[in-house]
CSV table of C-alpha atoms in Angstrom, one decimal:
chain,number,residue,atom,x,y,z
A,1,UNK,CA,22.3,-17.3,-32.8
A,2,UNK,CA,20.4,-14.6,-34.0
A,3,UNK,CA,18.8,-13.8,-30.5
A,4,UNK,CA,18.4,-15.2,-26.8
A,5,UNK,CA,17.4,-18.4,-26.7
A,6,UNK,CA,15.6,-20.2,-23.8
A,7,UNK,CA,13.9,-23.1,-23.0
A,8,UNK,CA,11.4,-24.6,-22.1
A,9,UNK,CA,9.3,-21.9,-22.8
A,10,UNK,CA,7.1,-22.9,-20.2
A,11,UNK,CA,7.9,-25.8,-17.3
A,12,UNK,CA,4.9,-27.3,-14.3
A,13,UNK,CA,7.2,-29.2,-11.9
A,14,UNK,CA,5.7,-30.3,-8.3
A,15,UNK,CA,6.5,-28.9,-5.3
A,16,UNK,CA,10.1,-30.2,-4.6
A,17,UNK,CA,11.4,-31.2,-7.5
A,18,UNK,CA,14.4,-29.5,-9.0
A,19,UNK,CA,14.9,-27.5,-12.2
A,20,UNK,CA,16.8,-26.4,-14.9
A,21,UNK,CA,16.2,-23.8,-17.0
A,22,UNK,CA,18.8,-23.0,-19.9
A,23,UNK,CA,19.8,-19.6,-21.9
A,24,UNK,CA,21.7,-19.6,-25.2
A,25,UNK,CA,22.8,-15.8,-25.4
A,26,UNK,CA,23.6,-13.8,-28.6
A,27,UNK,CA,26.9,-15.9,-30.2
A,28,UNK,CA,29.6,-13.0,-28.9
A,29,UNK,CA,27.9,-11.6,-25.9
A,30,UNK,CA,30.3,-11.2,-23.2
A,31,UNK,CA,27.7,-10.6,-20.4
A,32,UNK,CA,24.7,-12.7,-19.5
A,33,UNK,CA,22.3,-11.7,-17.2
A,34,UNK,CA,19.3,-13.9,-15.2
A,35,UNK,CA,16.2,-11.8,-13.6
A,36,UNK,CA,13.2,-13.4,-12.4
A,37,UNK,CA,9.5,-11.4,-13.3
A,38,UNK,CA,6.4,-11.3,-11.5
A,39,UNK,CA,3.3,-10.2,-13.6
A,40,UNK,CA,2.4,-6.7,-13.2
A,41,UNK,CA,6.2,-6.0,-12.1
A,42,UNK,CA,9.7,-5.0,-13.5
A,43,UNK,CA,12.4,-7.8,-13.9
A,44,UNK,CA,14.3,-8.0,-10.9
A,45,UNK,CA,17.8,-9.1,-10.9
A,46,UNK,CA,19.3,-12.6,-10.0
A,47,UNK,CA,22.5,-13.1,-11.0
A,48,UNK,CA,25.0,-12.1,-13.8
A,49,UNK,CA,28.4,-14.0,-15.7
A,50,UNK,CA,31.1,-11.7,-17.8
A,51,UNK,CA,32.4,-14.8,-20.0
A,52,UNK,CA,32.3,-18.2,-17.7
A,53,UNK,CA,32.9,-16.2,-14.4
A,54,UNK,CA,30.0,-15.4,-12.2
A,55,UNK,CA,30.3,-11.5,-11.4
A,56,UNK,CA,27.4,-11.0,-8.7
A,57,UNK,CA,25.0,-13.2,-7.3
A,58,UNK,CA,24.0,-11.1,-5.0
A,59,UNK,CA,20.3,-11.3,-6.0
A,60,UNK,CA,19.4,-14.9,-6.2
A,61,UNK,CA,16.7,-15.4,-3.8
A,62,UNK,CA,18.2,-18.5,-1.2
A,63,UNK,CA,21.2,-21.2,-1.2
A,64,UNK,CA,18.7,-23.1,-3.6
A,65,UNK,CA,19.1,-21.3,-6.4
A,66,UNK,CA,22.4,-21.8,-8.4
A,67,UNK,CA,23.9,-20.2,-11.8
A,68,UNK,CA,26.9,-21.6,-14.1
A,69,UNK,CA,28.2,-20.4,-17.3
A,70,UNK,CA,31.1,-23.5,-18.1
A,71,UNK,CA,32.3,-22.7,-21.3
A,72,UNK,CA,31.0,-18.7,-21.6
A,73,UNK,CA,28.0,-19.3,-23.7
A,74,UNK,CA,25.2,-21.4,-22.5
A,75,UNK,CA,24.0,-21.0,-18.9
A,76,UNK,CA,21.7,-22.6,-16.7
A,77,UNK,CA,20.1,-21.6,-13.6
A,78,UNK,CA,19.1,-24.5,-11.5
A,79,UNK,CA,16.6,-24.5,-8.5
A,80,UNK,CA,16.7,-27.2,-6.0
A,81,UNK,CA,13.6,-28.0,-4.2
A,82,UNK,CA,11.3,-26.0,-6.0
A,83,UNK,CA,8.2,-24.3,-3.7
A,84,UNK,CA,5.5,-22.2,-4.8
A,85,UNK,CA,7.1,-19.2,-4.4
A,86,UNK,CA,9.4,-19.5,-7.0
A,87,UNK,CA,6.8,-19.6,-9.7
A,88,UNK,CA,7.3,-17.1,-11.8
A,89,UNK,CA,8.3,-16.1,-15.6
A,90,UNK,CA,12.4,-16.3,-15.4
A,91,UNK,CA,14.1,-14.3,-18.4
A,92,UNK,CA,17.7,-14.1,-19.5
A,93,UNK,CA,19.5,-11.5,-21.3
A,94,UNK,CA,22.5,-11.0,-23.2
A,95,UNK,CA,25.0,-7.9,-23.7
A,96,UNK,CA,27.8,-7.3,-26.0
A,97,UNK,CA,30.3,-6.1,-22.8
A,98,UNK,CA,29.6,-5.3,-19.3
A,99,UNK,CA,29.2,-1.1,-20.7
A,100,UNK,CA,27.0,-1.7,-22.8
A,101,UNK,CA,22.9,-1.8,-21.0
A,102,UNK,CA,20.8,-2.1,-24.3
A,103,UNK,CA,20.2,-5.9,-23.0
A,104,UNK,CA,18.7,-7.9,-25.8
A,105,UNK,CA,16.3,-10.2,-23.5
A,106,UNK,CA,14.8,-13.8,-24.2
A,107,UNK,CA,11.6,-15.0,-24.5
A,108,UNK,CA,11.7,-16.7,-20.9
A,109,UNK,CA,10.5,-19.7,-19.4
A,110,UNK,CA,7.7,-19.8,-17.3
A,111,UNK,CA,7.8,-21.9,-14.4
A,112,UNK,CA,4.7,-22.7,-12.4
A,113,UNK,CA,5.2,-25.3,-9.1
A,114,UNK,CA,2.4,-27.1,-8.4
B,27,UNK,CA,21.3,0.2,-4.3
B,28,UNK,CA,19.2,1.7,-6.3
B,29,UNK,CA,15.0,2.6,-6.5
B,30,UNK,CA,13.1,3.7,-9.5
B,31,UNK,CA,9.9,5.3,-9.4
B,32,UNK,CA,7.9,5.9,-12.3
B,33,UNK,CA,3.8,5.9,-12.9
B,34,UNK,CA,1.8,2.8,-13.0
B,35,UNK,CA,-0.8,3.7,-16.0
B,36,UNK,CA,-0.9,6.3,-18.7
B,37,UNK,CA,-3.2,6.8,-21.3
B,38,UNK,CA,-3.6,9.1,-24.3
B,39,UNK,CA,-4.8,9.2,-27.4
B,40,UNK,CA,-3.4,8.2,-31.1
B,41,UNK,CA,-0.7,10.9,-32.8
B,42,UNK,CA,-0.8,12.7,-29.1
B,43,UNK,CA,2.5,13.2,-27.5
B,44,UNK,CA,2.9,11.2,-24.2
B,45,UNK,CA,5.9,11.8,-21.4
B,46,UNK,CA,6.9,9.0,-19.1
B,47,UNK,CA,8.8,10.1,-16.2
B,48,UNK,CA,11.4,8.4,-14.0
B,49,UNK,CA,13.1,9.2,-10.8
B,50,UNK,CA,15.8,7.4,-9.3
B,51,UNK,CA,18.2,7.1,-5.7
B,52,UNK,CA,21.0,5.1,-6.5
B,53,UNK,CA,24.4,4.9,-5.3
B,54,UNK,CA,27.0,4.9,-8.0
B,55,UNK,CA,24.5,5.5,-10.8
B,56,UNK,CA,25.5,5.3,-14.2
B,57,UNK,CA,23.1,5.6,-16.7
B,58,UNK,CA,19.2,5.7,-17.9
B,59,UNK,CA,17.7,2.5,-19.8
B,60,UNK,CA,14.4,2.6,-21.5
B,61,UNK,CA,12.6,-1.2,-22.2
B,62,UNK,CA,9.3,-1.5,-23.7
B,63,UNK,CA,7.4,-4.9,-23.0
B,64,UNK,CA,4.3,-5.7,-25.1
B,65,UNK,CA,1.4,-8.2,-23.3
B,66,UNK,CA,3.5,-11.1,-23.7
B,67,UNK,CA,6.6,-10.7,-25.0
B,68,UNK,CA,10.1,-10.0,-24.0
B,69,UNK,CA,11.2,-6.7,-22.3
B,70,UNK,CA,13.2,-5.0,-25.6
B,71,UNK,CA,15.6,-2.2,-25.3
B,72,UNK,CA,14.6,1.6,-26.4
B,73,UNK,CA,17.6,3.9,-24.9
B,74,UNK,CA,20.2,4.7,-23.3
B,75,UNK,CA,21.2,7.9,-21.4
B,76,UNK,CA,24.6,7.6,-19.8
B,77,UNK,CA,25.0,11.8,-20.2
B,78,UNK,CA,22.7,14.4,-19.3
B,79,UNK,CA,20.1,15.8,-22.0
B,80,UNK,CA,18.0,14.2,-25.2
B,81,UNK,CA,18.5,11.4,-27.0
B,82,UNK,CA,16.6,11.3,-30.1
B,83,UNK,CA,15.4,8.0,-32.0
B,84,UNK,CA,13.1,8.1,-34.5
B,85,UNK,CA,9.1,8.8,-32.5
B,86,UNK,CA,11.1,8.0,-28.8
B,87,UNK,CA,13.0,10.6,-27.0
B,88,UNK,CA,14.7,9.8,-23.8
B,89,UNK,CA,16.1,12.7,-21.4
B,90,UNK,CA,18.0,12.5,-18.7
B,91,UNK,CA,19.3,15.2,-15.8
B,92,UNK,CA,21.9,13.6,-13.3
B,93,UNK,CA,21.8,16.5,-11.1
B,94,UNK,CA,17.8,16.3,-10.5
B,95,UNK,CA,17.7,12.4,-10.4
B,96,UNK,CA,15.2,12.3,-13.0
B,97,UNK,CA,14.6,11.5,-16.4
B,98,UNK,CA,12.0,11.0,-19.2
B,99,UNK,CA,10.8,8.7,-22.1
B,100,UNK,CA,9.0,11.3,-24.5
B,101,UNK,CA,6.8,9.0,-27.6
B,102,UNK,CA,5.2,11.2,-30.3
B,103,UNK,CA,3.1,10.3,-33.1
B,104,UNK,CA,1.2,7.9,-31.0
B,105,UNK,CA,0.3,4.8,-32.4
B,106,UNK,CA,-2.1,1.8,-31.3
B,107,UNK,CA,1.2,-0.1,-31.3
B,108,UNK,CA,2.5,1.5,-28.9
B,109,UNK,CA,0.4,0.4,-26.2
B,110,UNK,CA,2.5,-1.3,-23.8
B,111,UNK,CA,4.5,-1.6,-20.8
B,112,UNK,CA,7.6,1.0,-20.5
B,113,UNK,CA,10.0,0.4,-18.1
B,114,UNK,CA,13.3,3.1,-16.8
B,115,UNK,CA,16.0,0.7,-15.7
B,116,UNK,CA,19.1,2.2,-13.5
B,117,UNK,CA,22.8,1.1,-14.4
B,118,UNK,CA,25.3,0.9,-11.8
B,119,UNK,CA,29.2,2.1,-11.9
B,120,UNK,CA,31.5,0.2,-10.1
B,121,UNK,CA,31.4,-4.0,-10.2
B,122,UNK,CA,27.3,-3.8,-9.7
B,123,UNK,CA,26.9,-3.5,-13.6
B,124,UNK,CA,23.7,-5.2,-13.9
B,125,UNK,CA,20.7,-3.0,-14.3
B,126,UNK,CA,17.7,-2.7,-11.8
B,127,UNK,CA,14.1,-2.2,-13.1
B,128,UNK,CA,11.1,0.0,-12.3
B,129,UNK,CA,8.1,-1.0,-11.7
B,130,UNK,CA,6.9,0.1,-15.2
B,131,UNK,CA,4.3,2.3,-16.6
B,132,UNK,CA,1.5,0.7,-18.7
B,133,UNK,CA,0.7,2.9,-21.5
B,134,UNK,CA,-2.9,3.0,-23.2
B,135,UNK,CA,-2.9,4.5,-26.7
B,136,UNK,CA,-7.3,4.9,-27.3
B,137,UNK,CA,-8.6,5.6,-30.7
């Protein structure tokens, strides 16, 4: 497509409840890229896929968080019993190659746990 | 890892010239992004430094010196517009590619 692509654009989900939260990347990005972001704060990094293989995960928060990439394209970062802590605005991005760091970055999803 | 330090507010005035600076530590550092975010919206990509000295794009400027850990965003021609959030973002060499963020600097562009 002509950008990144996520939805929902915004998800309220009790306390937990898991989650799924999808990212449709530029058609012919190799890299995709998750990072979570507080208001007021930079985007700090979760996790990251060259093609369908996950590259470093070494950011996602706890064993309840979880990132695929099946086919290379579409990705989905699930998060299993949701708590309040993990409210936040979660954004995707999308590079041509693993060199290349102008990241072209989706609207994101907010996720607020009630 | 890596840390980025950069101001939390600046504020100037339209068609002034504004400097944003960033230092960095980092451990197999690779390169200098520049993102701007409007109130909002998505973080969108302004530059890229992977060499020392000035890149020049249209009003932006980004600078970069490996040796002093430090770069800058320079915007001139200051527009209303331009008010926003700028964040410097660290790359990594090695199998670390991702990039880490600042904290960002909120720039205020008065009448």
């Amino acid at each position: 497509g002509a950008g990144v692509s996520q939805s929902p654009r915004y998800k309220v989900t009790k306390r937990g409840q898991d989650v799924a939260l999808r990212c449709d990347p530029i058609s012919g990005h190799v890299s995709l890229y998750w990072y979570r972001q507080a208001l007021g704060q930079g985007p700090e990094f979760l996790t990251y896929f060259n093609y369908e293989a996950q590259q470093d995960k070494s950011g996602l928060p706890n064993d309840r968080f979880s990132a695929e990439r099946p086919e290379g394209s579409i990705s989905t970062l699930t998060i299993q019993r949701t708590e309040q802590r993990d409210s936040a605005m979660y954004r995707c991005a999308s590079s041509l190659d693993p060199n290349n760091y102008g990241y072209t970055f989706g609207s994101g999803t907010r996720l607020t746990v009630v | 890892g890596q840390s980025l330090e950069q101001p939390s507010e600046v504020t100037a005035v339209e068609g002034a010239i504004v400097q944003i600076n960033c230092t960095y530590q980092t451990s197999g550092f690779y390169g200098l992004s520049w993102y701007q975010q409007h109130d909002g919206g998505a973080p969108t990509f302004l530059s890229y430094n992977a060499l020392d000295g000035l890149e020049e794009t249209g009003r932006f400027s980004s600078f970069l010196s490996r040796s002093d850990s430090y770069g800058y965003l320079l915007l001139q021609e200051l527009q209303m517009k331009d008010s926003a959030s700028y964040f410097c973002a660290g790359g990594s060499s090695g199998s670390a590619r991702q990039l880490t963020f600042g904290s960002g600097t909120q720039l205020t562009v008065l009448p």
